[in-house]
Amino acid sequence: MKLLAQPAARLLSGTITVPGDKSIGHRALLFSLLSQTPVRVLGLGDGADNGRSAKAITALGARIAKDGAALAITGTGLDGMRAPTAPIDCGNSGTTIRLLCGLLAGQRFTTTLIGDESLSKRPMRRVIEPLARMGASIAGQGSGADVTPPLVVGPATGPLRALDYTLPMASAQVKTAILLAGLYADAATTVTEPGPSRDHSERMLAYLGAPLVVRGRTTTVDTRGWDRRLAASGFEVPGDPSSAAFLVAAALVAGAGEVRLPGICTNPTRTGFLDAIAAMGGQVALEDARTAGPEPTATLVVRGPARELRATEIAGDLAVRSIDELPILAVLAARARGTTVVRDAEELRVKESDRIATTCAMLRAFGIACEVRPDGFTVEGRPDRPLDPARVHAEGDHRIAMAAAVAGLVASGPSEIDDADNVATSYPGFSAALSQLGAPIRAS
């Protein structure tokens, strides 16, 4: 699939309902498998990644039925999962495969986890090592610097060993895998992070009744004396802030009459991109704040013509809290006055592509100077004239493709983005949403 972008000819305006948050959607599906009561999940996005998690829990014994706009999921409880009859295909979803490693680590059967070409190149050692310390059996491909899928998990021969583990780098996926395995351990399992990461798992597992305690950056799940019962009536999946970031950025660079994005997750671990935008001088209002189950939400609003942005530094905790939005923040940096520096973002190297390299390649195609650094990049802004029309190869990375499409709105001519098929994994309606706002973008 290609995305074709023309320069924006007018201010963007409209209200868009953004798909349900992918990270929360994965967890709502996978955690519902563990519930002893039926769970109603409302607001799931229709991206392929969440679909992989839905198929995975079905393979492990869950039943899923449509209930109006929601899914009604009848899980197996903690100890009722069944062995799948075939390998579980995780597609392009790193969240699905890594969380399943933790979920399956304590099961008394063997499961094979496979993925597409991209996922089959992604590193898994950082999730395998702590689970192996707990006694889990997980084997993958390769024995050198890293291990990649397919992965063979299990069988466990008894309860897993409790673990006190400090993550070498903050990672919500690795943290969650350890906590899920900890539900099958013989005592207290503790995970400590060196910095912040998404806390959806802690919020949602506590909501289900897991014996979980959070103190600062340390989370403990202690199964001693627990009745092994998880239960909830439902999860409401809020709008995905990572998807919303592309629409917000488009409104900021092209200008907006009024762009409204209702029901977006405003969990503080997910709003780093809003803090980065504020540091650059961009204005995004939060209205209609409320709480949807364990997660806070608000309507994001952008109003007014494009303002001049200023360069900033995105580092430390801010880099972690905006890790998935760094490619689109780089596009905003391309329109800012001065040099924007991104550092402490080495995790970008192990996403769907090496996003440090692909982000810089994308910006260079638009004529923007971008320097690759080991843990990030620098961007020389060009606020006084349009970007160059570009031909961008997205390297199969949906976030690079969507960021390039937004950049095309402020180029001096038409731009073309190749290898954009994986936009369907996270935001299938991306080009239609921008078109609805008045942006001249289409898929072909």
Short mmCIF file of C-alpha atoms in Angstrom, two decimals:
data_model
loop_
_atom_site.label_atom_id
_atom_site.label_comp_id
_atom_site.label_asym_id
_atom_site.label_seq_id
_atom_site.Cartn_x
_atom_site.Cartn_y
_atom_site.Cartn_z
CA MET A 1 0.00 0.00 0.00
CA LYS A 2 1.06 3.58 -0.71
CA LEU A 3 0.07 6.79 1.01
CA LEU A 4 -0.17 9.87 -1.21
CA ALA A 5 0.01 13.29 0.45
CA GLN A 6 -0.56 16.71 -1.08
CA PRO A 7 0.22 20.08 0.56
CA ALA A 8 -2.63 21.18 2.83
CA ALA A 9 -4.64 23.95 1.16
CA ARG A 10 -6.85 24.90 4.14
CA LEU A 11 -7.14 24.65 7.89
CA LEU A 12 -8.08 21.22 9.23
CA SER A 13 -11.41 20.95 11.05
CA GLY A 14 -13.67 18.26 12.46
CA THR A 15 -14.21 15.67 15.18
CA ILE A 16 -12.59 12.25 14.88
CA THR A 17 -13.17 9.19 17.05
CA VAL A 18 -9.73 7.63 17.35
CA PRO A 19 -9.54 3.80 17.58
CA GLY A 20 -9.20 2.20 21.00
CA ASP A 21 -5.75 2.25 22.53
CA LYS A 22 -3.77 -0.69 21.20
CA SER A 23 -1.72 -1.27 24.38
CA ILE A 24 -4.81 -1.28 26.60
CA GLY A 25 -6.70 -3.36 24.04
CA HIS A 26 -4.06 -6.09 24.11
CA ARG A 27 -4.21 -6.20 27.89
CA ALA A 28 -8.02 -6.13 28.03
CA LEU A 29 -8.10 -9.19 25.78
CA LEU A 30 -5.25 -11.15 27.36
CA PHE A 31 -6.28 -10.37 30.95
CA SER A 32 -9.91 -11.29 30.22
CA LEU A 33 -8.66 -14.81 29.52
CA LEU A 34 -7.67 -15.00 33.21
CA SER A 35 -11.04 -13.84 34.57
CA GLN A 36 -13.40 -16.26 36.26
CA THR A 37 -16.36 -14.10 35.23
CA PRO A 38 -17.37 -12.95 31.73
CA VAL A 39 -15.78 -9.64 30.74
CA ARG A 40 -17.34 -7.10 28.37
CA VAL A 41 -14.68 -5.17 26.41
CA LEU A 42 -15.88 -1.95 24.78
CA GLY A 43 -13.93 0.32 22.45
CA LEU A 44 -11.39 -2.09 20.93
CA GLY A 45 -9.72 -0.80 17.80
CA ASP A 46 -9.99 -2.79 14.59
CA GLY A 47 -6.25 -2.95 13.93
CA ALA A 48 -4.65 -6.27 13.06
CA ASP A 49 -2.46 -6.32 16.20
CA ASN A 50 -5.37 -6.48 18.66
CA GLY A 51 -6.90 -9.11 16.40
CA ARG A 52 -3.86 -11.28 17.02
CA SER A 53 -4.39 -11.14 20.78
CA ALA A 54 -8.08 -11.99 20.31
CA LYS A 55 -7.18 -15.06 18.25
CA ALA A 56 -4.52 -16.04 20.79
CA ILE A 57 -6.92 -16.16 23.75
CA THR A 58 -9.42 -18.12 21.66
CA ALA A 59 -6.70 -20.67 20.92
CA LEU A 60 -6.07 -20.94 24.67
CA GLY A 61 -9.72 -21.62 25.54
CA ALA A 62 -11.56 -18.28 25.73
CA ARG A 63 -14.90 -17.75 24.01
CA ILE A 64 -15.58 -14.42 22.32
CA ALA A 65 -18.99 -13.19 21.16
CA LYS A 66 -20.20 -9.87 19.81
CA ASP A 67 -22.36 -7.89 22.24
CA GLY A 68 -23.49 -4.80 20.37
CA ALA A 69 -20.41 -2.60 19.98
CA ALA A 70 -18.50 -4.67 22.57
CA LEU A 71 -16.95 -8.11 22.80
CA ALA A 72 -18.19 -10.47 25.52
CA ILE A 73 -15.27 -12.66 26.59
CA THR A 74 -15.66 -15.80 28.67
CA GLY A 75 -12.21 -16.64 29.97
CA THR A 76 -10.72 -19.73 31.53
CA GLY A 77 -9.55 -18.37 34.86
CA LEU A 78 -5.91 -18.56 35.87
CA ASP A 79 -5.68 -22.33 35.82
CA GLY A 80 -8.08 -23.37 33.08
CA MET A 81 -6.20 -22.63 29.89
CA ARG A 82 -5.97 -25.41 27.32
CA ALA A 83 -3.09 -26.29 25.03
CA PRO A 84 -3.50 -24.75 21.56
CA THR A 85 -3.86 -27.17 18.67
CA ALA A 86 -1.51 -25.17 16.42
CA PRO A 87 1.16 -22.46 16.73
CA ILE A 88 -0.23 -19.07 17.80
CA ASP A 89 0.45 -16.49 15.09
CA CYS A 90 1.25 -13.12 16.64
CA GLY A 91 1.54 -11.42 13.24
CA ASN A 92 3.40 -8.11 13.63
CA SER A 93 2.50 -7.66 17.31
CA GLY A 94 5.44 -7.50 19.69
CA THR A 95 3.07 -6.85 22.58
CA THR A 96 1.13 -10.04 21.89
CA ILE A 97 4.19 -12.30 21.74
CA ARG A 98 5.99 -10.79 24.75
CA LEU A 99 2.94 -10.76 27.02
CA LEU A 100 2.08 -14.31 25.97
CA CYS A 101 5.56 -15.40 27.07
CA GLY A 102 4.67 -14.32 30.60
CA LEU A 103 1.14 -15.69 30.45
CA LEU A 104 2.30 -19.09 29.20
CA ALA A 105 5.46 -19.40 31.31
CA GLY A 106 3.62 -21.22 34.11
CA GLN A 107 1.37 -23.45 31.98
CA ARG A 108 1.76 -27.23 32.01
CA PHE A 109 1.68 -27.48 28.21
CA THR A 110 3.85 -26.38 25.31
CA THR A 111 2.95 -23.46 23.01
CA THR A 112 4.72 -22.28 19.87
CA LEU A 113 4.55 -18.55 19.12
CA ILE A 114 5.22 -17.37 15.58
CA GLY A 115 5.07 -14.04 13.76
CA ASP A 116 5.47 -12.34 10.42
CA GLU A 117 8.82 -11.53 8.81
CA SER A 118 9.24 -8.32 10.80
CA LEU A 119 8.36 -9.83 14.18
CA SER A 120 10.61 -12.80 13.47
CA LYS A 121 13.59 -10.43 13.50
CA ARG A 122 12.73 -8.68 16.76
CA PRO A 123 14.79 -9.37 19.90
CA MET A 124 13.26 -11.48 22.65
CA ARG A 125 16.19 -12.15 25.00
CA ARG A 126 15.24 -9.33 27.35
CA VAL A 127 11.89 -10.98 28.10
CA ILE A 128 13.19 -14.56 28.02
CA GLU A 129 16.04 -14.04 30.53
CA PRO A 130 13.98 -13.00 33.58
CA LEU A 131 11.33 -15.63 32.84
CA ALA A 132 14.04 -18.29 32.59
CA ARG A 133 15.29 -17.21 36.03
CA MET A 134 11.79 -18.01 37.28
CA GLY A 135 12.11 -21.53 35.89
CA ALA A 136 10.23 -21.01 32.62
CA SER A 137 11.27 -22.97 29.55
CA ILE A 138 11.42 -20.67 26.49
CA ALA A 139 13.47 -21.47 23.40
CA GLY A 140 13.85 -19.35 20.27
CA GLN A 141 16.02 -18.99 17.21
CA GLY A 142 19.68 -18.10 17.58
CA SER A 143 22.17 -18.36 20.41
CA GLY A 144 24.34 -15.31 19.83
CA ALA A 145 23.60 -11.68 20.66
CA ASP A 146 19.87 -12.25 20.76
CA VAL A 147 16.99 -14.69 20.38
CA THR A 148 14.17 -14.24 17.87
CA PRO A 149 10.84 -15.97 17.14
CA PRO A 150 9.50 -18.58 16.63
CA LEU A 151 9.45 -19.22 20.37
CA VAL A 152 8.55 -22.46 22.11
CA VAL A 153 7.18 -21.84 25.62
CA GLY A 154 6.74 -24.52 28.30
CA PRO A 155 5.79 -26.84 29.67
CA ALA A 156 6.18 -25.81 33.31
CA THR A 157 6.80 -28.70 35.68
CA GLY A 158 5.52 -26.89 38.78
CA PRO A 159 5.07 -23.41 40.21
CA LEU A 160 7.49 -20.81 38.93
CA ARG A 161 10.11 -19.37 41.27
CA ALA A 162 9.47 -15.91 42.69
CA LEU A 163 11.87 -13.28 41.37
CA ASP A 164 13.20 -9.90 42.47
CA TYR A 165 14.27 -8.31 39.19
CA THR A 166 15.58 -4.90 38.18
CA LEU A 167 14.99 -4.13 34.52
CA PRO A 168 18.12 -2.91 32.70
CA MET A 169 15.88 -0.47 30.82
CA ALA A 170 12.27 0.56 31.39
CA SER A 171 9.91 -1.65 29.38
CA ALA A 172 6.18 -2.06 29.95
CA GLN A 173 6.13 -5.26 27.90
CA VAL A 174 8.93 -6.99 29.84
CA LYS A 175 7.53 -5.75 33.17
CA THR A 176 4.09 -7.12 32.28
CA ALA A 177 5.46 -10.49 31.19
CA ILE A 178 7.22 -10.89 34.55
CA LEU A 179 4.12 -9.84 36.52
CA LEU A 180 1.94 -12.28 34.57
CA ALA A 181 4.43 -15.07 35.23
CA GLY A 182 4.42 -13.96 38.86
CA LEU A 183 0.76 -14.97 39.10
CA TYR A 184 2.05 -18.55 38.71
CA ALA A 185 4.98 -18.17 41.14
CA ASP A 186 5.32 -19.59 44.65
CA ALA A 187 5.84 -16.27 46.49
CA ALA A 188 6.34 -12.53 45.88
CA THR A 189 7.66 -11.46 42.47
CA THR A 190 9.02 -7.92 42.30
CA VAL A 191 9.94 -5.80 39.28
CA THR A 192 11.87 -2.53 39.61
CA GLU A 193 12.31 -0.15 36.68
CA PRO A 194 15.09 2.43 36.21
CA GLY A 195 12.60 4.89 34.74
CA PRO A 196 8.90 5.26 33.97
CA SER A 197 7.00 3.03 31.55
CA ARG A 198 3.32 2.50 30.78
CA ASP A 199 1.42 1.34 33.85
CA HIS A 200 -1.69 -0.05 32.13
CA SER A 201 -0.93 -3.58 33.35
CA GLU A 202 -0.67 -2.53 36.98
CA ARG A 203 -3.93 -0.58 36.79
CA MET A 204 -5.81 -3.33 34.98
CA LEU A 205 -4.51 -6.29 36.99
CA ALA A 206 -5.36 -4.46 40.23
CA TYR A 207 -8.82 -3.72 38.76
CA LEU A 208 -9.25 -7.48 38.24
CA GLY A 209 -8.25 -8.20 41.84
CA ALA A 210 -4.65 -9.36 41.46
CA PRO A 211 -2.55 -9.24 44.67
CA LEU A 212 -0.46 -6.38 43.34
CA VAL A 213 1.22 -3.45 45.10
CA VAL A 214 3.00 -0.51 43.43
CA ARG A 215 5.53 1.57 45.34
CA GLY A 216 7.23 4.16 43.17
CA ARG A 217 8.93 2.28 40.34
CA THR A 218 8.69 -1.10 42.08
CA THR A 219 5.74 -3.43 41.52
CA THR A 220 5.14 -6.62 43.49
CA VAL A 221 2.68 -9.46 42.92
CA ASP A 222 2.47 -11.81 45.90
CA THR A 223 0.48 -15.02 45.49
CA ARG A 224 0.87 -16.23 49.10
CA GLY A 225 -2.56 -16.61 50.69
CA TRP A 226 -4.35 -15.46 47.53
CA ASP A 227 -7.53 -17.22 46.38
CA ARG A 228 -6.33 -17.13 42.72
CA ARG A 229 -9.49 -15.37 41.58
CA LEU A 230 -9.50 -12.57 39.00
CA ALA A 231 -12.82 -11.03 37.99
CA ALA A 232 -14.30 -7.87 36.47
CA SER A 233 -17.47 -6.98 34.62
CA GLY A 234 -15.72 -5.15 31.81
CA PHE A 235 -13.07 -2.86 30.38
CA GLU A 236 -13.68 0.34 28.42
CA VAL A 237 -10.75 0.87 26.05
CA PRO A 238 -10.10 4.62 25.61
CA GLY A 239 -8.87 6.26 22.41
CA ASP A 240 -5.24 5.59 21.52
CA PRO A 241 -3.02 8.60 22.28
CA SER A 242 -0.31 7.27 19.96
CA SER A 243 -2.78 7.33 17.04
CA ALA A 244 -4.17 10.69 18.17
CA ALA A 245 -0.65 12.14 18.09
CA PHE A 246 -0.59 12.01 14.27
CA LEU A 247 -3.86 13.94 13.98
CA VAL A 248 -2.72 16.46 16.61
CA ALA A 249 0.56 16.97 14.75
CA ALA A 250 -1.25 17.39 11.43
CA ALA A 251 -3.47 20.08 12.96
CA LEU A 252 -0.44 21.84 14.46
CA VAL A 253 1.64 21.96 11.25
CA ALA A 254 -1.22 22.61 8.82
CA GLY A 255 -3.30 24.77 11.18
CA ALA A 256 -6.79 24.05 12.46
CA GLY A 257 -10.18 25.70 12.60
CA GLU A 258 -10.98 23.26 15.40
CA VAL A 259 -9.91 19.62 15.57
CA ARG A 260 -11.48 17.56 18.39
CA LEU A 261 -10.45 14.04 19.40
CA PRO A 262 -12.79 12.79 22.17
CA GLY A 263 -12.15 10.03 24.70
CA ILE A 264 -8.36 9.85 24.42
CA CYS A 265 -6.39 8.06 27.14
CA THR A 266 -4.57 10.64 29.26
CA ASN A 267 -2.72 8.23 31.54
CA PRO A 268 0.39 10.24 32.56
CA THR A 269 2.67 7.46 31.30
CA ARG A 270 1.23 8.04 27.80
CA THR A 271 1.12 11.83 27.50
CA GLY A 272 4.81 12.56 27.06
CA PHE A 273 4.10 13.68 23.50
CA LEU A 274 1.77 16.39 24.82
CA ASP A 275 4.49 17.61 27.19
CA ALA A 276 6.98 17.65 24.31
CA ILE A 277 4.54 19.62 22.13
CA ALA A 278 4.03 22.14 24.95
CA ALA A 279 7.81 22.53 25.27
CA MET A 280 7.90 23.31 21.53
CA GLY A 281 5.24 26.01 21.92
CA GLY A 282 2.34 24.00 20.50
CA GLN A 283 -1.06 24.35 22.12
CA VAL A 284 -3.31 21.35 22.71
CA ALA A 285 -6.28 21.74 25.07
CA LEU A 286 -7.65 18.91 27.23
CA GLU A 287 -11.41 19.10 27.77
CA ASP A 288 -14.17 16.83 29.16
CA ALA A 289 -11.84 14.95 31.50
CA ARG A 290 -13.24 11.78 33.10
CA THR A 291 -12.18 8.30 34.22
CA ALA A 292 -13.08 5.18 32.19
CA GLY A 293 -12.54 2.21 34.51
CA PRO A 294 -8.87 2.21 35.49
CA GLU A 295 -7.84 4.85 32.91
CA PRO A 296 -8.34 8.66 32.69
CA THR A 297 -9.55 10.20 29.41
CA ALA A 298 -10.10 13.64 27.87
CA THR A 299 -10.93 15.33 24.56
CA LEU A 300 -7.82 16.69 22.81
CA VAL A 301 -8.50 19.97 21.00
CA VAL A 302 -6.32 21.95 18.57
CA ARG A 303 -7.49 25.38 17.42
CA GLY A 304 -6.02 28.12 15.27
CA PRO A 305 -3.57 28.58 12.41
CA ALA A 306 -0.14 26.96 12.53
CA ARG A 307 2.11 28.63 15.11
CA GLU A 308 5.86 28.85 14.96
CA LEU A 309 7.33 26.04 17.01
CA ARG A 310 10.66 26.12 18.82
CA ALA A 311 13.28 23.40 19.14
CA THR A 312 13.52 21.44 22.36
CA GLU A 313 15.28 18.49 23.97
CA ILE A 314 13.43 15.21 24.49
CA ALA A 315 15.38 13.05 26.92
CA GLY A 316 15.18 11.02 30.11
CA ASP A 317 11.70 10.29 31.42
CA LEU A 318 10.14 12.40 28.66
CA ALA A 319 11.75 10.24 25.97
CA VAL A 320 10.40 7.10 27.64
CA ARG A 321 6.88 8.56 27.96
CA SER A 322 6.84 9.56 24.29
CA ILE A 323 8.80 6.64 22.80
CA ASP A 324 6.15 5.63 20.23
CA GLU A 325 5.46 9.25 19.26
CA LEU A 326 9.08 10.23 18.57
CA PRO A 327 8.77 9.79 14.77
CA ILE A 328 5.84 12.25 14.60
CA LEU A 329 7.51 14.57 17.10
CA ALA A 330 10.47 14.57 14.70
CA VAL A 331 8.14 15.94 12.01
CA LEU A 332 7.13 18.76 14.36
CA ALA A 333 10.85 19.35 15.01
CA ALA A 334 11.33 19.72 11.26
CA ARG A 335 8.99 22.74 11.41
CA ALA A 336 10.51 24.20 14.60
CA ARG A 337 13.11 26.95 14.80
CA GLY A 338 16.44 25.58 15.96
CA THR A 339 17.88 22.13 16.58
CA THR A 340 15.81 19.55 18.43
CA VAL A 341 17.75 16.85 20.29
CA VAL A 342 16.30 13.42 21.10
CA ARG A 343 18.36 11.19 23.39
CA ASP A 344 17.89 8.31 25.87
CA ALA A 345 15.71 6.65 23.23
CA GLU A 346 17.79 3.60 22.32
CA GLU A 347 14.64 1.44 22.55
CA LEU A 348 13.74 2.90 19.14
CA ARG A 349 16.39 0.56 17.70
CA VAL A 350 14.24 -2.52 18.41
CA LYS A 351 10.81 -1.39 17.23
CA GLU A 352 9.17 -2.49 13.94
CA SER A 353 12.21 -0.92 12.31
CA ASP A 354 15.32 0.77 13.66
CA ARG A 355 13.31 3.94 14.21
CA ILE A 356 16.35 6.09 14.82
CA ALA A 357 17.62 5.24 11.34
CA THR A 358 14.23 5.23 9.60
CA THR A 359 13.07 8.49 11.20
CA CYS A 360 16.21 10.26 10.00
CA ALA A 361 15.93 8.70 6.53
CA MET A 362 12.32 9.88 6.33
CA LEU A 363 13.20 13.47 7.30
CA ARG A 364 16.16 13.58 4.93
CA ALA A 365 13.84 12.61 2.10
CA PHE A 366 11.95 15.85 2.86
CA GLY A 367 15.19 17.84 2.77
CA ILE A 368 15.62 18.10 6.54
CA ALA A 369 19.04 17.69 8.17
CA CYS A 370 18.83 14.84 10.70
CA GLU A 371 21.82 13.30 12.47
CA VAL A 372 21.68 9.74 13.78
CA ARG A 373 23.04 9.25 17.29
CA PRO A 374 23.44 5.99 19.24
CA ASP A 375 20.47 6.73 21.51
CA GLY A 376 18.48 9.20 19.40
CA PHE A 377 18.87 11.90 16.78
CA THR A 378 19.00 15.63 16.12
CA VAL A 379 16.73 17.57 13.76
CA GLU A 380 17.51 20.94 12.16
CA GLY A 381 14.19 22.70 11.83
CA ARG A 382 12.99 24.51 8.71
CA PRO A 383 10.18 26.83 9.82
CA ASP A 384 10.47 29.47 7.08
CA ARG A 385 9.82 27.44 3.94
CA PRO A 386 8.01 24.23 2.99
CA LEU A 387 9.60 20.83 3.14
CA ASP A 388 10.75 19.25 -0.13
CA PRO A 389 8.33 16.83 -1.83
CA ALA A 390 9.49 13.32 -0.91
CA ARG A 391 9.42 9.69 -1.89
CA VAL A 392 9.68 7.76 1.37
CA HIS A 393 10.11 4.03 1.90
CA ALA A 394 8.54 3.27 5.29
CA GLU A 395 10.46 -0.01 5.76
CA GLY A 396 7.21 -1.69 6.77
CA ASP A 397 6.92 0.55 9.86
CA HIS A 398 3.44 2.01 10.35
CA ARG A 399 4.61 4.94 12.49
CA ILE A 400 7.20 6.02 9.92
CA ALA A 401 4.56 5.84 7.18
CA MET A 402 2.04 7.93 9.12
CA ALA A 403 4.66 10.48 10.19
CA ALA A 404 5.77 10.88 6.57
CA ALA A 405 2.17 11.42 5.45
CA VAL A 406 1.79 14.26 7.97
CA ALA A 407 5.10 15.78 6.81
CA GLY A 408 3.73 15.73 3.28
CA LEU A 409 1.04 18.25 4.30
CA VAL A 410 3.69 20.96 4.61
CA ALA A 411 5.81 20.05 1.57
CA SER A 412 5.93 22.16 -1.58
CA GLY A 413 4.49 19.40 -3.75
CA PRO A 414 3.05 15.88 -3.67
CA SER A 415 4.76 13.18 -1.61
CA GLU A 416 4.54 9.41 -1.85
CA ILE A 417 5.06 6.89 0.96
CA ASP A 418 5.77 3.29 -0.07
CA ASP A 419 5.56 0.09 2.01
CA ALA A 420 2.79 1.47 4.21
CA ASP A 421 0.76 -1.75 4.51
CA ASN A 422 1.42 -2.06 8.23
CA VAL A 423 -0.60 1.08 8.96
CA ALA A 424 -3.41 -1.48 9.15
CA THR A 425 -1.78 -3.02 12.23
CA SER A 426 -2.48 0.04 14.36
CA TYR A 427 -4.68 2.62 12.61
CA PRO A 428 -6.54 1.23 9.58
CA GLY A 429 -8.61 4.42 9.24
CA PHE A 430 -5.65 6.81 9.33
CA SER A 431 -5.88 8.25 5.83
CA ALA A 432 -9.70 8.42 5.99
CA ALA A 433 -9.51 10.31 9.31
CA LEU A 434 -7.12 12.91 7.90
CA SER A 435 -9.24 13.25 4.77
CA GLN A 436 -12.30 13.84 6.97
CA LEU A 437 -10.42 16.72 8.61
CA GLY A 438 -9.67 18.17 5.19
CA ALA A 439 -6.11 16.92 4.67
CA PRO A 440 -5.34 15.81 1.10
CA ILE A 441 -4.08 12.32 1.96
CA ARG A 442 -5.23 9.05 0.44
CA ALA A 443 -4.18 5.42 0.33
CA SER A 444 -3.67 3.54 -2.93
#
